[in-house]
C-alpha atoms as a printed R data frame, in Angstrom:
   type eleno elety resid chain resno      x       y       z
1  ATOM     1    CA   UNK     A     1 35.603 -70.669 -27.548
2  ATOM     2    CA   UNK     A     2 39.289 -70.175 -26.831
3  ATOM     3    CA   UNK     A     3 41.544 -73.087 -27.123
4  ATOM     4    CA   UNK     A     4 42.668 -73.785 -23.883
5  ATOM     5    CA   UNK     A     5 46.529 -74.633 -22.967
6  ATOM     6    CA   UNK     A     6 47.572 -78.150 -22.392
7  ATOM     7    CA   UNK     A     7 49.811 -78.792 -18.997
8  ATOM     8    CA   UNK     A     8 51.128 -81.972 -18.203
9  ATOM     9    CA   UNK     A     9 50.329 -83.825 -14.701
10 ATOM    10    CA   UNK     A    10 53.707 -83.382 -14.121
11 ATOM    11    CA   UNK     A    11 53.738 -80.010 -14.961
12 ATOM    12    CA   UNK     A    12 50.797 -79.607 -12.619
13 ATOM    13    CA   UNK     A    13 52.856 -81.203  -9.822
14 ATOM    14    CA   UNK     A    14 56.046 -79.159 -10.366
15 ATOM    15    CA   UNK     A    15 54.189 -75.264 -11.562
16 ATOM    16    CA   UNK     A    16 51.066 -75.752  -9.233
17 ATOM    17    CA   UNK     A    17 51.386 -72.073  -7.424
18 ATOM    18    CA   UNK     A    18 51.961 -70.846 -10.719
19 ATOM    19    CA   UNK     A    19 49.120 -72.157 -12.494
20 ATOM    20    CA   UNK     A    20 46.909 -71.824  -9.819
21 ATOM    21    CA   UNK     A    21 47.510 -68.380  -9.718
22 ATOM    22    CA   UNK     A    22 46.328 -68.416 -13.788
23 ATOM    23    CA   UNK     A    23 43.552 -70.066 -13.239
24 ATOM    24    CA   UNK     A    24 42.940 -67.832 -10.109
25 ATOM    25    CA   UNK     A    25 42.966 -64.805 -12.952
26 ATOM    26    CA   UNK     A    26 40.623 -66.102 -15.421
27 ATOM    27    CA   UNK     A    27 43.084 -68.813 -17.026
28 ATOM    28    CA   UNK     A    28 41.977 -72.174 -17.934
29 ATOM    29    CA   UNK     A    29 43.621 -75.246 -18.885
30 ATOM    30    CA   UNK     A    30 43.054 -78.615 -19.980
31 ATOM    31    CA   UNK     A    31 45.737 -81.591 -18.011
32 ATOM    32    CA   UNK     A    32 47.274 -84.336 -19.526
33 ATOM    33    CA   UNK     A    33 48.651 -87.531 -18.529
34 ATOM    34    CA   UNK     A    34 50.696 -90.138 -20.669
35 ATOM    35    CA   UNK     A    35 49.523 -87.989 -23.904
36 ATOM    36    CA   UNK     A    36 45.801 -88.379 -23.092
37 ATOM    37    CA   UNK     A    37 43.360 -85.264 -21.784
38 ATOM    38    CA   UNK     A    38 41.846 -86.523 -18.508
39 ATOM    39    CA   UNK     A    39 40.548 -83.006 -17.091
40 ATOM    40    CA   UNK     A    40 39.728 -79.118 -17.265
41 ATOM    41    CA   UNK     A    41 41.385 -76.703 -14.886
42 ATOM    42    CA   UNK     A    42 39.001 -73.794 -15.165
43 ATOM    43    CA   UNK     A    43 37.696 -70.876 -12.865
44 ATOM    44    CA   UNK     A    44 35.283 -70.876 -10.598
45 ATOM    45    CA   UNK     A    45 32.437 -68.365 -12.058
46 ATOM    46    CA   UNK     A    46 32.059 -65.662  -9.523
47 ATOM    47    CA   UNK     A    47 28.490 -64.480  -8.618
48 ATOM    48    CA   UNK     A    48 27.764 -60.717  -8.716
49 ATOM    49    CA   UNK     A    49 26.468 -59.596  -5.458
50 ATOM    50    CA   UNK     A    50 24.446 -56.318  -6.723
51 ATOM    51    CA   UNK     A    51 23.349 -55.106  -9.988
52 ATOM    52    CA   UNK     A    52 24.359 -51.539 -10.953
53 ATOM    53    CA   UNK     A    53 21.587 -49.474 -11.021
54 ATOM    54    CA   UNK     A    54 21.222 -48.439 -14.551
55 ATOM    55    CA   UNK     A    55 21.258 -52.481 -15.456
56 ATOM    56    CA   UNK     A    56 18.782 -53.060 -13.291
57 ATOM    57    CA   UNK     A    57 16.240 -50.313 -14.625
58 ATOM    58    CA   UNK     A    58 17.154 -51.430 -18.196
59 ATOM    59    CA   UNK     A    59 16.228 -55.171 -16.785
60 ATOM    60    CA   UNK     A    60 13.205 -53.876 -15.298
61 ATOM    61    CA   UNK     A    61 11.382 -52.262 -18.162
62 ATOM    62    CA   UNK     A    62 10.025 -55.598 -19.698
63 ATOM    63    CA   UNK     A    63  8.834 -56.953 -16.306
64 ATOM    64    CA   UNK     A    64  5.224 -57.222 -15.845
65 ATOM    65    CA   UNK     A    65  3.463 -54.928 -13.490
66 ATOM    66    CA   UNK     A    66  3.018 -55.677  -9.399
67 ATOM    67    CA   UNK     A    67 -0.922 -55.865  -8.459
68 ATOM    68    CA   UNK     A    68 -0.158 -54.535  -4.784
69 ATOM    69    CA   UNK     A    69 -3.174 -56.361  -2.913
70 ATOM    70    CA   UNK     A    70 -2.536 -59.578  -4.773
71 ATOM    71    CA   UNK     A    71  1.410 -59.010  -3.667
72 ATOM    72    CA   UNK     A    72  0.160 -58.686  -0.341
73 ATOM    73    CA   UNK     A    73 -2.702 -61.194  -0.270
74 ATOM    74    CA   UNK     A    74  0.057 -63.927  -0.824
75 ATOM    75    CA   UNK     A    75  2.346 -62.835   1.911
76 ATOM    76    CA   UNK     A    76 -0.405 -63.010   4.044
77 ATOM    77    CA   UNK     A    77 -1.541 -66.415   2.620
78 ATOM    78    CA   UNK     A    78  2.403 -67.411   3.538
79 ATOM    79    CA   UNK     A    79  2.803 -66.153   6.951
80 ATOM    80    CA   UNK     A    80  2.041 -68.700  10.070
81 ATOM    81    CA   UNK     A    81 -0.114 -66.624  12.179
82 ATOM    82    CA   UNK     A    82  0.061 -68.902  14.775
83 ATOM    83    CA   UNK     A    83  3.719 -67.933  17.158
84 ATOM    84    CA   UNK     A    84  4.671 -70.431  19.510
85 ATOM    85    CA   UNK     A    85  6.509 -68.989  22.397
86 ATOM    86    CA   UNK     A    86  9.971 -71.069  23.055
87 ATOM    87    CA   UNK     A    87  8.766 -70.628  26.745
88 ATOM    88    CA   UNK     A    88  5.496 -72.891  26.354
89 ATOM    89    CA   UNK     A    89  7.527 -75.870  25.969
């Protein structure tokens, strides 16, 4: 693991657009006061929305197989069959 930089709270004060904008790009750093660490700047990890294709097929090979009327024996097991109409209130 990287060592991360060391910024002052006054540096944090003074530079905050500027580090910000570090730790917006992938920066992190650790924050001092009176010579003593007392917290982490680091980035917030960022979620992929979708899964390229060829990563997903690669995934896929090791899953175990689908049993189709089990699949769809739960759903219906999960479904409420009974609809209440907002109007019958």
């Amino acid at each position: 693991m990287p060592i991360q930089p060391e910024i002052t709270q006054r540096d944090l004060r003074s530079r905050s657009k500027e580090i910000m904008d570090a730790v917006e790009h992938g920066q992190s750093f650790t924050v001092t006061r009176d010579g003593h660490r007392i917290g982490e700047l680091i980035p917030l990890r960022r979620r992929r929305r979708f899964v390229p294709r060829q990563e997903f097929a690669v995934m896929s090979r090791n899953a175990p197989s689908v049993d189709i009327e089990t699949f769809r024996a739960d759903q219906e097991a999960a479904v409420d069959h009974e609809v209440d109409s907002p109007y019958d209130r």
